[in-house]
């Protein structure tokens, strides 16, 4: 079946640096990818919708200049956390879905020190 | 906005049935989902139910939907230690473009 591959699975970075997370659809063309963030108390929050060839749509309260999303091809969407701070430490998950099925990346555990 | 709520913890003994409950606010939901997240792993879709159904059964899993009360439940029969995980209820948003997740229920199974 269709698979979404997310990389890296874990990353530790210093405050002030930028981190890029990649999300690839392996067996299908994903015109839309979704980026979620999982907070320490386990709630999942939709951050943005990534659209191939156009600007991403951000949810209210998500800083678009801090969380840069690029969806340059039908198989790759990237999330870049810019000027990372310790409060950005979290679990980030990408997903592509239809109404009956969702495909999730493995998630990326980001730790900012 | 749309909201999905579920209790945070459930503890059962091996062999018992587990029932995880969820409530949602979006009256126009078309699909509701249950996901499982094992420690250190990504989300795995367990099952989903279409809003015009009351029940769906899949091996040890039974999903019940009360659309009037906006209540969804997941029953796991003969719960095993391998079922220990976080279970997320999710609701397809009105635009049909993204899932709204609950906070997750941590299921702990003791032997």
PDB file of C-alpha atoms in Angstrom:
ATOM      1  CA  UNK A   1       0.000   0.000   0.000  1.00  0.00           C
ATOM      2  CA  UNK A   2       0.921   3.648  -0.086  1.00  0.00           C
ATOM      3  CA  UNK A   3       3.628   4.701   2.308  1.00  0.00           C
ATOM      4  CA  UNK A   4       4.723   8.025   3.644  1.00  0.00           C
ATOM      5  CA  UNK A   5       8.321   8.199   4.761  1.00  0.00           C
ATOM      6  CA  UNK A   6       9.485  10.873   7.178  1.00  0.00           C
ATOM      7  CA  UNK A   7      13.097  11.723   7.930  1.00  0.00           C
ATOM      8  CA  UNK A   8      14.866  12.131  10.273  1.00  0.00           C
ATOM      9  CA  UNK A   9      13.180  10.177  13.047  1.00  0.00           C
ATOM     10  CA  UNK A  10      15.171  11.987  15.718  1.00  0.00           C
ATOM     11  CA  UNK A  11      17.144  15.204  15.702  1.00  0.00           C
ATOM     12  CA  UNK A  12      18.886  17.230  18.387  1.00  0.00           C
ATOM     13  CA  UNK A  13      19.887  20.762  17.540  1.00  0.00           C
ATOM     14  CA  UNK A  14      21.200  23.857  19.260  1.00  0.00           C
ATOM     15  CA  UNK A  15      19.034  26.881  19.935  1.00  0.00           C
ATOM     16  CA  UNK A  16      19.077  29.309  17.052  1.00  0.00           C
ATOM     17  CA  UNK A  17      19.771  26.763  14.354  1.00  0.00           C
ATOM     18  CA  UNK A  18      17.329  25.513  11.721  1.00  0.00           C
ATOM     19  CA  UNK A  19      16.135  21.975  11.199  1.00  0.00           C
ATOM     20  CA  UNK A  20      14.559  20.494   8.091  1.00  0.00           C
ATOM     21  CA  UNK A  21      12.151  17.567   8.238  1.00  0.00           C
ATOM     22  CA  UNK A  22      11.321  15.690   5.049  1.00  0.00           C
ATOM     23  CA  UNK A  23       8.164  13.824   4.215  1.00  0.00           C
ATOM     24  CA  UNK A  24       8.065  11.642   1.119  1.00  0.00           C
ATOM     25  CA  UNK A  25       5.183   9.756  -0.426  1.00  0.00           C
ATOM     26  CA  UNK A  26       6.669   6.594  -1.834  1.00  0.00           C
ATOM     27  CA  UNK A  27       3.949   4.967  -3.909  1.00  0.00           C
ATOM     28  CA  UNK A  28       1.575   7.752  -4.804  1.00  0.00           C
ATOM     29  CA  UNK A  29       1.413  11.395  -5.756  1.00  0.00           C
ATOM     30  CA  UNK A  30       0.439  13.510  -2.796  1.00  0.00           C
ATOM     31  CA  UNK A  31      -0.930  16.852  -3.889  1.00  0.00           C
ATOM     32  CA  UNK A  32      -1.655  17.628  -0.251  1.00  0.00           C
ATOM     33  CA  UNK A  33       0.303  16.800   2.877  1.00  0.00           C
ATOM     34  CA  UNK A  34      -0.580  17.712   6.435  1.00  0.00           C
ATOM     35  CA  UNK A  35       1.835  18.610   9.184  1.00  0.00           C
ATOM     36  CA  UNK A  36       0.916  17.883  12.802  1.00  0.00           C
ATOM     37  CA  UNK A  37       2.641  18.580  16.071  1.00  0.00           C
ATOM     38  CA  UNK A  38       2.198  16.419  19.135  1.00  0.00           C
ATOM     39  CA  UNK A  39       2.457  18.220  22.438  1.00  0.00           C
ATOM     40  CA  UNK A  40       3.799  16.698  25.658  1.00  0.00           C
ATOM     41  CA  UNK A  41       0.293  16.006  26.961  1.00  0.00           C
ATOM     42  CA  UNK A  42      -0.323  13.989  23.803  1.00  0.00           C
ATOM     43  CA  UNK A  43      -2.714  16.241  21.915  1.00  0.00           C
ATOM     44  CA  UNK A  44      -2.099  16.364  18.192  1.00  0.00           C
ATOM     45  CA  UNK A  45      -2.405  19.744  16.537  1.00  0.00           C
ATOM     46  CA  UNK A  46      -2.744  20.420  12.845  1.00  0.00           C
ATOM     47  CA  UNK A  47      -0.080  22.980  11.978  1.00  0.00           C
ATOM     48  CA  UNK A  48      -0.492  23.456   8.265  1.00  0.00           C
ATOM     49  CA  UNK A  49      -1.654  22.005   5.008  1.00  0.00           C
ATOM     50  CA  UNK A  50       1.042  21.716   2.394  1.00  0.00           C
ATOM     51  CA  UNK A  51      -0.086  22.065  -1.221  1.00  0.00           C
ATOM     52  CA  UNK A  52       2.089  21.029  -4.133  1.00  0.00           C
ATOM     53  CA  UNK A  53       3.136  24.005  -6.201  1.00  0.00           C
ATOM     54  CA  UNK A  54       1.510  26.636  -4.022  1.00  0.00           C
ATOM     55  CA  UNK A  55       1.818  28.248  -0.610  1.00  0.00           C
ATOM     56  CA  UNK A  56       0.980  26.251   2.463  1.00  0.00           C
ATOM     57  CA  UNK A  57      -2.109  27.028   4.500  1.00  0.00           C
ATOM     58  CA  UNK A  58      -1.302  27.594   8.165  1.00  0.00           C
ATOM     59  CA  UNK A  59      -3.621  27.071  11.098  1.00  0.00           C
ATOM     60  CA  UNK A  60      -4.349  29.954  13.399  1.00  0.00           C
ATOM     61  CA  UNK A  61      -1.546  30.572  15.864  1.00  0.00           C
ATOM     62  CA  UNK A  62       1.148  28.826  13.820  1.00  0.00           C
ATOM     63  CA  UNK A  63       3.955  31.176  12.766  1.00  0.00           C
ATOM     64  CA  UNK A  64       4.529  30.749   9.050  1.00  0.00           C
ATOM     65  CA  UNK A  65       7.932  32.445   9.201  1.00  0.00           C
ATOM     66  CA  UNK A  66       9.079  30.039  11.863  1.00  0.00           C
ATOM     67  CA  UNK A  67       7.704  26.850  10.360  1.00  0.00           C
ATOM     68  CA  UNK A  68       8.552  27.013   6.680  1.00  0.00           C
ATOM     69  CA  UNK A  69       6.775  24.497   4.510  1.00  0.00           C
ATOM     70  CA  UNK A  70       7.778  23.650   0.979  1.00  0.00           C
ATOM     71  CA  UNK A  71       5.944  21.210  -1.265  1.00  0.00           C
ATOM     72  CA  UNK A  72       7.944  21.466  -4.450  1.00  0.00           C
ATOM     73  CA  UNK A  73       7.026  18.106  -5.947  1.00  0.00           C
ATOM     74  CA  UNK A  74       4.229  15.569  -5.750  1.00  0.00           C
ATOM     75  CA  UNK A  75       6.374  13.267  -3.635  1.00  0.00           C
ATOM     76  CA  UNK A  76       8.147  15.588  -1.222  1.00  0.00           C
ATOM     77  CA  UNK A  77       7.046  18.075   1.405  1.00  0.00           C
ATOM     78  CA  UNK A  78       9.471  19.655   3.866  1.00  0.00           C
ATOM     79  CA  UNK A  79       8.999  21.442   7.165  1.00  0.00           C
ATOM     80  CA  UNK A  80      11.846  23.681   8.306  1.00  0.00           C
ATOM     81  CA  UNK A  81      11.885  24.867  11.892  1.00  0.00           C
ATOM     82  CA  UNK A  82      13.848  28.087  11.756  1.00  0.00           C
ATOM     83  CA  UNK A  83      15.780  29.645  14.632  1.00  0.00           C
ATOM     84  CA  UNK A  84      14.733  26.773  16.858  1.00  0.00           C
ATOM     85  CA  UNK A  85      14.067  27.295  20.558  1.00  0.00           C
ATOM     86  CA  UNK A  86      13.669  24.723  23.336  1.00  0.00           C
ATOM     87  CA  UNK A  87       9.897  25.265  23.278  1.00  0.00           C
ATOM     88  CA  UNK A  88       9.892  23.959  19.703  1.00  0.00           C
ATOM     89  CA  UNK A  89      10.938  20.571  21.069  1.00  0.00           C
ATOM     90  CA  UNK A  90       8.158  18.234  20.095  1.00  0.00           C
ATOM     91  CA  UNK A  91       7.080  15.322  17.943  1.00  0.00           C
ATOM     92  CA  UNK A  92       6.242  16.379  14.373  1.00  0.00           C
ATOM     93  CA  UNK A  93       4.192  14.120  12.106  1.00  0.00           C
ATOM     94  CA  UNK A  94       3.328  14.418   8.413  1.00  0.00           C
ATOM     95  CA  UNK A  95       0.370  12.802   6.766  1.00  0.00           C
ATOM     96  CA  UNK A  96      -1.356  12.408   3.464  1.00  0.00           C
ATOM     97  CA  UNK A  97      -4.945  11.274   3.449  1.00  0.00           C
ATOM     98  CA  UNK A  98      -8.114  10.631   1.563  1.00  0.00           C
ATOM     99  CA  UNK A  99     -11.512  10.424   3.214  1.00  0.00           C
ATOM    100  CA  UNK A 100     -11.181   6.705   3.860  1.00  0.00           C
ATOM    101  CA  UNK A 101      -7.513   6.249   4.535  1.00  0.00           C
ATOM    102  CA  UNK A 102      -4.680   8.174   6.074  1.00  0.00           C
ATOM    103  CA  UNK A 103      -0.985   7.574   5.686  1.00  0.00           C
ATOM    104  CA  UNK A 104       1.320   8.898   8.350  1.00  0.00           C
ATOM    105  CA  UNK A 105       5.032   9.411   8.450  1.00  0.00           C
ATOM    106  CA  UNK A 106       6.935   7.809  11.273  1.00  0.00           C
ATOM    107  CA  UNK A 107       7.252  11.134  13.039  1.00  0.00           C
ATOM    108  CA  UNK A 108      10.276  13.244  13.968  1.00  0.00           C
ATOM    109  CA  UNK A 109      11.295  13.804  17.568  1.00  0.00           C
ATOM    110  CA  UNK A 110      12.916  17.241  17.691  1.00  0.00           C
ATOM    111  CA  UNK A 111      14.907  18.234  20.763  1.00  0.00           C
ATOM    112  CA  UNK A 112      16.307  21.757  20.927  1.00  0.00           C
ATOM    113  CA  UNK A 113      19.063  22.254  23.493  1.00  0.00           C
TER     114      UNK A 113
ATOM    115  CA  UNK B   1     -14.033  25.321  16.361  1.00  0.00           C
ATOM    116  CA  UNK B   2     -14.287  21.582  16.060  1.00  0.00           C
ATOM    117  CA  UNK B   3     -13.179  19.625  19.108  1.00  0.00           C
ATOM    118  CA  UNK B   4     -12.620  15.997  20.008  1.00  0.00           C
ATOM    119  CA  UNK B   5     -12.371  14.860  23.622  1.00  0.00           C
ATOM    120  CA  UNK B   6     -11.406  11.585  25.235  1.00  0.00           C
ATOM    121  CA  UNK B   7     -10.358  10.401  28.650  1.00  0.00           C
ATOM    122  CA  UNK B   8      -6.595  10.313  29.197  1.00  0.00           C
ATOM    123  CA  UNK B   9      -6.036   6.958  30.902  1.00  0.00           C
ATOM    124  CA  UNK B  10      -7.496   3.471  31.019  1.00  0.00           C
ATOM    125  CA  UNK B  11      -6.087   0.530  32.912  1.00  0.00           C
ATOM    126  CA  UNK B  12      -7.321  -3.036  32.372  1.00  0.00           C
ATOM    127  CA  UNK B  13      -6.216  -6.576  33.093  1.00  0.00           C
ATOM    128  CA  UNK B  14      -5.151  -8.956  30.386  1.00  0.00           C
ATOM    129  CA  UNK B  15      -8.116 -10.864  28.986  1.00  0.00           C
ATOM    130  CA  UNK B  16     -10.660  -8.195  29.948  1.00  0.00           C
ATOM    131  CA  UNK B  17     -12.428  -5.939  27.463  1.00  0.00           C
ATOM    132  CA  UNK B  18     -11.298  -2.335  27.075  1.00  0.00           C
ATOM    133  CA  UNK B  19     -13.671   0.454  26.123  1.00  0.00           C
ATOM    134  CA  UNK B  20     -12.231   3.793  25.069  1.00  0.00           C
ATOM    135  CA  UNK B  21     -14.692   6.646  24.703  1.00  0.00           C
ATOM    136  CA  UNK B  22     -14.636   9.804  22.620  1.00  0.00           C
ATOM    137  CA  UNK B  23     -16.942  12.757  22.074  1.00  0.00           C
ATOM    138  CA  UNK B  24     -16.830  15.225  19.218  1.00  0.00           C
ATOM    139  CA  UNK B  25     -18.545  18.489  18.411  1.00  0.00           C
ATOM    140  CA  UNK B  26     -18.747  18.586  14.620  1.00  0.00           C
ATOM    141  CA  UNK B  27     -22.283  17.584  13.641  1.00  0.00           C
ATOM    142  CA  UNK B  28     -21.326  17.402   9.980  1.00  0.00           C
ATOM    143  CA  UNK B  29     -18.606  14.756  10.481  1.00  0.00           C
ATOM    144  CA  UNK B  30     -18.635  12.134   7.775  1.00  0.00           C
ATOM    145  CA  UNK B  31     -15.893   9.832   9.016  1.00  0.00           C
ATOM    146  CA  UNK B  32     -14.512   9.084  12.456  1.00  0.00           C
ATOM    147  CA  UNK B  33     -11.299   7.220  13.065  1.00  0.00           C
ATOM    148  CA  UNK B  34      -9.358   5.340  15.696  1.00  0.00           C
ATOM    149  CA  UNK B  35      -5.567   5.414  15.629  1.00  0.00           C
ATOM    150  CA  UNK B  36      -3.035   3.556  17.736  1.00  0.00           C
ATOM    151  CA  UNK B  37       0.390   4.863  18.682  1.00  0.00           C
ATOM    152  CA  UNK B  38       2.835   2.420  20.200  1.00  0.00           C
ATOM    153  CA  UNK B  39       5.818   3.765  22.170  1.00  0.00           C
ATOM    154  CA  UNK B  40       8.339   5.418  19.871  1.00  0.00           C
ATOM    155  CA  UNK B  41       6.285   4.709  16.748  1.00  0.00           C
ATOM    156  CA  UNK B  42       4.099   6.709  14.395  1.00  0.00           C
ATOM    157  CA  UNK B  43       0.347   6.582  14.211  1.00  0.00           C
ATOM    158  CA  UNK B  44      -1.364   3.506  12.853  1.00  0.00           C
ATOM    159  CA  UNK B  45      -4.918   3.644  11.538  1.00  0.00           C
ATOM    160  CA  UNK B  46      -6.913   0.950  13.347  1.00  0.00           C
ATOM    161  CA  UNK B  47     -10.354   1.443  11.929  1.00  0.00           C
ATOM    162  CA  UNK B  48     -12.833   4.050  10.793  1.00  0.00           C
ATOM    163  CA  UNK B  49     -16.596   4.353  10.687  1.00  0.00           C
ATOM    164  CA  UNK B  50     -18.836   6.240   8.314  1.00  0.00           C
ATOM    165  CA  UNK B  51     -21.336   8.517  10.024  1.00  0.00           C
ATOM    166  CA  UNK B  52     -24.413   6.650   8.766  1.00  0.00           C
ATOM    167  CA  UNK B  53     -23.288   3.489  10.549  1.00  0.00           C
ATOM    168  CA  UNK B  54     -23.998   2.601  14.180  1.00  0.00           C
ATOM    169  CA  UNK B  55     -21.471  -0.150  14.566  1.00  0.00           C
ATOM    170  CA  UNK B  56     -18.487  -1.664  12.870  1.00  0.00           C
ATOM    171  CA  UNK B  57     -16.719  -4.827  13.926  1.00  0.00           C
ATOM    172  CA  UNK B  58     -13.273  -5.935  12.879  1.00  0.00           C
ATOM    173  CA  UNK B  59     -11.926  -9.019  14.681  1.00  0.00           C
ATOM    174  CA  UNK B  60     -11.331  -7.938  18.302  1.00  0.00           C
ATOM    175  CA  UNK B  61     -12.313  -4.332  17.622  1.00  0.00           C
ATOM    176  CA  UNK B  62     -15.859  -2.985  17.831  1.00  0.00           C
ATOM    177  CA  UNK B  63     -16.643   0.643  17.061  1.00  0.00           C
ATOM    178  CA  UNK B  64     -19.942   2.105  18.246  1.00  0.00           C
ATOM    179  CA  UNK B  65     -21.211   5.455  17.024  1.00  0.00           C
ATOM    180  CA  UNK B  66     -24.050   7.439  18.584  1.00  0.00           C
ATOM    181  CA  UNK B  67     -24.437  10.299  16.171  1.00  0.00           C
ATOM    182  CA  UNK B  68     -27.205  11.950  18.175  1.00  0.00           C
ATOM    183  CA  UNK B  69     -24.970  12.240  21.238  1.00  0.00           C
ATOM    184  CA  UNK B  70     -21.787  12.662  19.138  1.00  0.00           C
ATOM    185  CA  UNK B  71     -20.218   9.783  21.003  1.00  0.00           C
ATOM    186  CA  UNK B  72     -17.784   7.243  19.615  1.00  0.00           C
ATOM    187  CA  UNK B  73     -16.333   4.236  21.397  1.00  0.00           C
ATOM    188  CA  UNK B  74     -13.731   1.593  20.668  1.00  0.00           C
ATOM    189  CA  UNK B  75     -14.065  -1.780  22.367  1.00  0.00           C
ATOM    190  CA  UNK B  76     -11.109  -4.152  22.370  1.00  0.00           C
ATOM    191  CA  UNK B  77     -12.098  -7.685  23.288  1.00  0.00           C
ATOM    192  CA  UNK B  78      -9.676 -10.006  25.117  1.00  0.00           C
ATOM    193  CA  UNK B  79      -7.177  -7.199  25.665  1.00  0.00           C
ATOM    194  CA  UNK B  80      -3.537  -8.262  25.461  1.00  0.00           C
ATOM    195  CA  UNK B  81      -0.355  -6.634  26.784  1.00  0.00           C
ATOM    196  CA  UNK B  82       0.529  -5.832  23.179  1.00  0.00           C
ATOM    197  CA  UNK B  83      -2.523  -3.580  23.066  1.00  0.00           C
ATOM    198  CA  UNK B  84      -0.838  -1.195  25.502  1.00  0.00           C
ATOM    199  CA  UNK B  85      -0.532   2.055  23.571  1.00  0.00           C
ATOM    200  CA  UNK B  86      -2.067   5.478  23.136  1.00  0.00           C
ATOM    201  CA  UNK B  87      -5.356   5.461  21.237  1.00  0.00           C
ATOM    202  CA  UNK B  88      -6.477   8.548  19.373  1.00  0.00           C
ATOM    203  CA  UNK B  89      -9.977   9.334  18.258  1.00  0.00           C
ATOM    204  CA  UNK B  90     -10.138  11.615  15.192  1.00  0.00           C
ATOM    205  CA  UNK B  91     -12.815  13.381  13.254  1.00  0.00           C
ATOM    206  CA  UNK B  92     -12.597  14.470   9.639  1.00  0.00           C
ATOM    207  CA  UNK B  93     -13.051  18.248   9.618  1.00  0.00           C
ATOM    208  CA  UNK B  94     -15.856  20.003   7.790  1.00  0.00           C
ATOM    209  CA  UNK B  95     -13.722  20.784   4.767  1.00  0.00           C
ATOM    210  CA  UNK B  96     -12.720  17.126   4.558  1.00  0.00           C
ATOM    211  CA  UNK B  97      -9.084  18.066   4.420  1.00  0.00           C
ATOM    212  CA  UNK B  98      -7.635  17.239   7.807  1.00  0.00           C
ATOM    213  CA  UNK B  99      -8.217  15.243  10.924  1.00  0.00           C
ATOM    214  CA  UNK B 100      -9.019  16.738  14.309  1.00  0.00           C
ATOM    215  CA  UNK B 101      -7.510  14.545  16.992  1.00  0.00           C
ATOM    216  CA  UNK B 102      -8.397  13.989  20.611  1.00  0.00           C
ATOM    217  CA  UNK B 103      -5.624  14.099  23.197  1.00  0.00           C
ATOM    218  CA  UNK B 104      -5.259  10.342  23.206  1.00  0.00           C
ATOM    219  CA  UNK B 105      -6.121   7.669  25.770  1.00  0.00           C
ATOM    220  CA  UNK B 106      -3.238   5.744  27.268  1.00  0.00           C
ATOM    221  CA  UNK B 107      -4.272   2.110  27.614  1.00  0.00           C
ATOM    222  CA  UNK B 108      -2.276   0.148  30.166  1.00  0.00           C
ATOM    223  CA  UNK B 109      -2.728  -3.621  30.212  1.00  0.00           C
ATOM    224  CA  UNK B 110      -1.470  -5.574  33.193  1.00  0.00           C
ATOM    225  CA  UNK B 111      -0.919  -9.310  33.244  1.00  0.00           C
TER     226      UNK B 111
END
